[in-house]
mmCIF file of C-alpha atoms in Angstrom:
data_model
loop_
_atom_site.group_PDB
_atom_site.id
_atom_site.type_symbol
_atom_site.label_atom_id
_atom_site.label_comp_id
_atom_site.label_asym_id
_atom_site.label_seq_id
_atom_site.Cartn_x
_atom_site.Cartn_y
_atom_site.Cartn_z
ATOM 1 C CA MET A 64 -15.992 37.935 22.712
ATOM 2 C CA PRO A 65 -14.090 34.800 21.599
ATOM 3 C CA GLU A 66 -10.504 35.190 20.476
ATOM 4 C CA ARG A 67 -10.223 34.625 16.740
ATOM 5 C CA ASN A 68 -7.346 32.509 15.390
ATOM 6 C CA ASP A 69 -6.934 33.839 11.858
ATOM 7 C CA ALA A 70 -3.982 31.566 11.053
ATOM 8 C CA ALA A 71 -5.947 28.431 11.955
ATOM 9 C CA LEU A 72 -9.030 29.655 10.098
ATOM 10 C CA ASP A 73 -6.965 30.510 7.004
ATOM 11 C CA PHE A 74 -5.382 27.048 7.111
ATOM 12 C CA LEU A 75 -8.784 25.336 7.281
ATOM 13 C CA LEU A 76 -10.231 27.469 4.486
ATOM 14 C CA ASN A 77 -7.301 26.686 2.187
ATOM 15 C CA ARG A 78 -6.148 23.194 3.165
ATOM 16 C CA ARG A 79 -6.124 20.456 0.594
ATOM 17 C CA SER A 80 -4.939 16.897 0.509
ATOM 18 C CA ARG A 81 -2.037 15.831 -1.663
ATOM 19 C CA PRO A 82 -2.491 12.714 -3.809
ATOM 20 C CA ALA A 83 -0.705 9.789 -2.162
ATOM 21 C CA LYS A 84 1.011 8.911 -5.446
ATOM 22 C CA THR A 85 2.828 12.277 -5.292
ATOM 23 C CA LEU A 86 4.225 11.704 -1.782
ATOM 24 C CA THR A 87 7.788 10.552 -1.226
ATOM 25 C CA GLY A 88 10.573 10.892 1.333
ATOM 26 C CA PRO A 89 11.647 12.394 3.472
ATOM 27 C CA VAL A 90 8.863 11.644 5.913
ATOM 28 C CA PRO A 91 8.410 12.928 9.456
ATOM 29 C CA THR A 92 10.848 11.692 12.069
ATOM 30 C CA ARG A 93 9.398 9.678 14.927
ATOM 31 C CA ALA A 94 9.347 12.793 17.142
ATOM 32 C CA GLU A 95 7.637 14.843 14.417
ATOM 33 C CA LEU A 96 5.112 12.082 13.813
ATOM 34 C CA GLU A 97 4.387 11.692 17.530
ATOM 35 C CA LEU A 98 3.377 15.384 17.654
ATOM 36 C CA ILE A 99 1.040 14.879 14.666
ATOM 37 C CA LEU A 100 -0.439 11.721 16.231
ATOM 38 C CA THR A 101 -0.950 13.484 19.557
ATOM 39 C CA ALA A 102 -2.900 16.237 17.790
ATOM 40 C CA ALA A 103 -5.034 13.621 16.007
ATOM 41 C CA LEU A 104 -5.924 11.872 19.255
ATOM 42 C CA ARG A 105 -7.500 15.078 20.572
ATOM 43 C CA SER A 106 -10.474 14.320 18.311
ATOM 44 C CA PRO A 107 -14.069 14.506 19.509
ATOM 45 C CA ASP A 108 -14.861 11.389 21.487
ATOM 46 C CA HIS A 109 -18.337 11.245 23.018
ATOM 47 C CA GLY A 110 -18.097 9.427 26.326
ATOM 48 C CA LYS A 111 -14.273 9.375 26.322
ATOM 49 C CA LEU A 112 -14.332 5.801 25.002
ATOM 50 C CA GLU A 113 -11.343 6.152 22.636
ATOM 51 C CA PRO A 114 -12.947 3.760 20.112
ATOM 52 C CA TRP A 115 -9.943 3.785 17.795
ATOM 53 C CA ARG A 116 -6.259 3.019 17.612
ATOM 54 C CA LEU A 117 -3.432 3.863 15.229
ATOM 55 C CA ILE A 118 -0.998 1.627 13.348
ATOM 56 C CA VAL A 119 2.095 3.375 11.968
ATOM 57 C CA LEU A 120 3.121 1.748 8.688
ATOM 58 C CA GLU A 121 6.704 2.283 7.611
ATOM 59 C CA THR A 122 8.252 1.459 4.226
ATOM 60 C CA ALA A 123 8.672 -2.320 4.596
ATOM 61 C CA ALA A 124 5.132 -2.671 5.970
ATOM 62 C CA LEU A 125 3.742 -0.640 3.066
ATOM 63 C CA ARG A 126 5.489 -2.890 0.533
ATOM 64 C CA ARG A 127 4.144 -5.985 2.315
ATOM 65 C CA LEU A 128 0.622 -4.528 2.179
ATOM 66 C CA ALA A 129 1.039 -3.714 -1.532
ATOM 67 C CA ASN A 130 1.900 -7.338 -2.232
ATOM 68 C CA LEU A 131 -0.922 -8.599 -0.040
ATOM 69 C CA SER A 132 -3.473 -6.373 -1.773
ATOM 70 C CA ALA A 133 -2.318 -7.686 -5.161
ATOM 71 C CA GLU A 134 -2.565 -11.280 -3.934
ATOM 72 C CA ILE A 135 -6.057 -10.774 -2.530
ATOM 73 C CA GLY A 136 -7.210 -8.774 -5.535
ATOM 74 C CA ALA A 137 -6.169 -11.540 -7.925
ATOM 75 C CA LYS A 138 -8.000 -14.149 -5.827
ATOM 76 C CA VAL A 139 -11.271 -12.211 -5.674
ATOM 77 C CA GLY A 140 -11.218 -11.139 -9.314
ATOM 78 C CA ILE A 141 -10.363 -7.450 -9.050
ATOM 79 C CA HIS A 142 -9.340 -6.050 -12.449
ATOM 80 C CA PRO A 143 -5.530 -5.767 -12.767
ATOM 81 C CA ASP A 144 -5.783 -2.002 -13.432
ATOM 82 C CA GLN A 145 -7.654 -1.544 -10.141
ATOM 83 C CA ILE A 146 -5.060 -3.639 -8.313
ATOM 84 C CA ALA A 147 -2.224 -1.548 -9.790
ATOM 85 C CA LYS A 148 -3.978 1.693 -8.837
ATOM 86 C CA ALA A 149 -4.738 0.465 -5.316
ATOM 87 C CA ARG A 150 -1.193 -0.610 -4.574
ATOM 88 C CA LEU A 151 0.561 2.463 -6.059
ATOM 89 C CA ALA A 152 0.653 4.464 -2.811
ATOM 90 C CA TYR A 153 1.929 1.386 -0.953
ATOM 91 C CA ASP A 154 4.626 0.698 -3.556
ATOM 92 C CA THR A 155 5.961 4.267 -3.532
ATOM 93 C CA GLY A 156 5.082 5.638 -0.084
ATOM 94 C CA GLU A 157 7.357 5.601 2.931
ATOM 95 C CA LEU A 158 4.904 6.314 5.755
ATOM 96 C CA ALA A 159 1.207 5.876 6.438
ATOM 97 C CA VAL A 160 -0.942 5.656 9.544
ATOM 98 C CA ALA A 161 -3.908 3.293 9.612
ATOM 99 C CA VAL A 162 -6.726 4.607 11.778
ATOM 100 C CA ILE A 163 -8.558 1.606 13.151
ATOM 101 C CA GLU A 164 -12.101 1.854 14.415
ATOM 102 C CA SER A 165 -12.115 -0.264 17.558
ATOM 103 C CA PRO A 166 -15.599 0.078 19.052
ATOM 104 C CA VAL A 167 -16.193 -0.216 22.763
ATOM 105 C CA ILE A 168 -19.342 -1.820 24.169
ATOM 106 C CA SER A 169 -21.313 0.992 25.760
ATOM 107 C CA GLU A 170 -24.879 1.372 26.939
ATOM 108 C CA LYS A 171 -24.607 5.158 26.616
ATOM 109 C CA ILE A 172 -22.690 5.757 23.393
ATOM 110 C CA PRO A 173 -24.200 4.374 20.159
ATOM 111 C CA ALA A 174 -21.890 2.505 17.804
ATOM 112 C CA ILE A 175 -22.458 5.071 15.048
ATOM 113 C CA GLU A 176 -21.050 7.841 17.259
ATOM 114 C CA GLN A 177 -17.938 5.737 17.776
ATOM 115 C CA THR A 178 -17.643 5.402 13.984
ATOM 116 C CA TYR A 179 -17.913 9.183 13.654
ATOM 117 C CA SER A 180 -15.183 9.567 16.266
ATOM 118 C CA ALA A 181 -12.835 7.325 14.250
ATOM 119 C CA GLY A 182 -13.581 9.469 11.181
ATOM 120 C CA ALA A 183 -12.770 12.556 13.213
ATOM 121 C CA VAL A 184 -9.376 11.035 14.066
ATOM 122 C CA CYS A 185 -8.732 10.518 10.337
ATOM 123 C CA LEU A 186 -9.498 14.148 9.510
ATOM 124 C CA ALA A 187 -7.577 15.463 12.514
ATOM 125 C CA LEU A 188 -4.556 13.352 11.552
ATOM 126 C CA LEU A 189 -4.745 14.553 7.952
ATOM 127 C CA ASN A 190 -5.031 18.187 9.029
ATOM 128 C CA ALA A 191 -2.257 17.887 11.625
ATOM 129 C CA ALA A 192 0.109 16.435 9.014
ATOM 130 C CA LEU A 193 -0.760 19.198 6.558
ATOM 131 C CA ALA A 194 -0.434 21.882 9.238
ATOM 132 C CA ALA A 195 3.004 20.507 10.120
ATOM 133 C CA GLY A 196 4.044 21.122 6.505
ATOM 134 C CA TRP A 197 3.835 17.586 5.140
ATOM 135 C CA GLY A 198 1.830 16.332 2.205
ATOM 136 C CA ALA A 199 -0.915 13.952 3.295
ATOM 137 C CA ASN A 200 -3.857 12.014 1.897
ATOM 138 C CA TRP A 201 -6.681 10.007 3.488
ATOM 139 C CA LEU A 202 -7.327 6.801 1.561
ATOM 140 C CA SER A 203 -9.069 3.526 2.139
ATOM 141 C CA GLY A 204 -9.769 1.441 -0.955
ATOM 142 C CA TRP A 205 -11.429 -1.901 -1.589
ATOM 143 C CA PHE A 206 -8.667 -3.923 0.082
ATOM 144 C CA SER A 207 -8.913 -2.055 3.397
ATOM 145 C CA HIS A 208 -12.404 -3.535 3.782
ATOM 146 C CA ASP A 209 -11.324 -7.066 2.886
ATOM 147 C CA PRO A 210 -11.327 -9.386 5.946
ATOM 148 C CA THR A 211 -8.172 -11.212 4.854
ATOM 149 C CA PHE A 212 -6.293 -7.948 4.301
ATOM 150 C CA CYS A 213 -7.442 -6.620 7.680
ATOM 151 C CA GLN A 214 -6.492 -9.787 9.551
ATOM 152 C CA ARG A 215 -3.267 -10.782 7.775
ATOM 153 C CA GLY A 216 -2.094 -7.316 6.839
ATOM 154 C CA LEU A 217 -2.983 -5.297 9.918
ATOM 155 C CA ALA A 218 -3.747 -7.946 12.578
ATOM 156 C CA LEU A 219 -7.157 -6.430 13.281
ATOM 157 C CA ASN A 220 -9.470 -8.020 15.792
ATOM 158 C CA PRO A 221 -12.820 -9.297 14.446
ATOM 159 C CA HIS A 222 -14.744 -6.264 15.787
ATOM 160 C CA GLU A 223 -12.329 -3.723 14.255
ATOM 161 C CA ARG A 224 -12.230 -2.107 10.824
ATOM 162 C CA VAL A 225 -10.148 0.412 8.900
ATOM 163 C CA ALA A 226 -11.541 3.945 9.159
ATOM 164 C CA GLY A 227 -8.840 5.335 6.907
ATOM 165 C CA ILE A 228 -5.199 5.154 5.963
ATOM 166 C CA ILE A 229 -3.398 8.485 6.064
ATOM 167 C CA HIS A 230 -0.349 8.621 3.793
ATOM 168 C CA ILE A 231 2.236 11.214 4.823
ATOM 169 C CA GLY A 232 5.364 12.434 3.077
ATOM 170 C CA THR A 233 7.014 15.148 1.056
ATOM 171 C CA GLU A 234 4.911 16.259 -1.867
ATOM 172 C CA THR A 235 6.544 16.140 -5.271
ATOM 173 C CA ALA A 236 3.846 18.157 -7.053
ATOM 174 C CA THR A 237 1.153 20.566 -5.978
ATOM 175 C CA PRO A 238 -2.136 19.478 -7.508
ATOM 176 C CA PRO A 239 -4.582 22.010 -8.889
ATOM 177 C CA ASP A 240 -7.425 22.815 -6.546
ATOM 178 C CA ARG A 241 -10.606 20.863 -7.141
ATOM 179 C CA PRO A 242 -14.155 22.199 -7.258
ATOM 180 C CA ARG A 243 -15.600 22.726 -3.800
ATOM 181 C CA PRO A 244 -19.206 22.330 -2.661
ATOM 182 C CA ASP A 245 -21.557 25.241 -3.301
ATOM 183 C CA ALA A 246 -22.354 26.474 0.201
ATOM 184 C CA ASP A 247 -25.751 27.808 -0.916
ATOM 185 C CA GLN A 248 -26.716 24.301 -2.028
ATOM 186 C CA LYS A 249 -25.449 22.560 1.121
ATOM 187 C CA ILE A 250 -26.421 24.903 3.966
ATOM 188 C CA SER A 251 -29.903 25.438 5.409
ATOM 189 C CA TRP A 252 -30.682 28.126 7.946
ATOM 190 C CA VAL A 253 -33.437 27.450 10.513
ATOM 191 C CA SER A 254 -34.486 30.420 12.648
ATOM 192 C CA ALA A 255 -37.609 29.156 14.350
#
């Protein structure tokens, strides 16, 4: 009989992200963050390819990215309200981790499975931050898919893309819980 971990199960059944706009300092120390990052890197990885990497973004980098997103948004015609909303977490946050999908050429492992692995790192990082007692939120946004933002802002290689940006900090407000999926509508049972 497997050993049940009620604390872990309770955490997963009750976890919820905190809106990035409600996160402030203090943020994890480098040692605290390294533990969270180590947990995230234990994500499922078919073929042990490690098709991802992490970029830790501290306050000055977040402000630079906020300005860059506004510059790019104005050039490509994004509505000013959308630009303001997109940059809010970067203007007020003090720590985020960009999870970068960095696919590896493989004859055995399809590219889509490498994408899923990068997504698993995002969720594991989010959950590790929450489990460590921090507020955290997984965001992306229009600018994280913009080639100029990715190259100038994050120095991504041409084959790489942003899987997610996990904002981490101290929550200033606990949001109300949101509606959750109806399990009866989302789960099918197949017996034969």
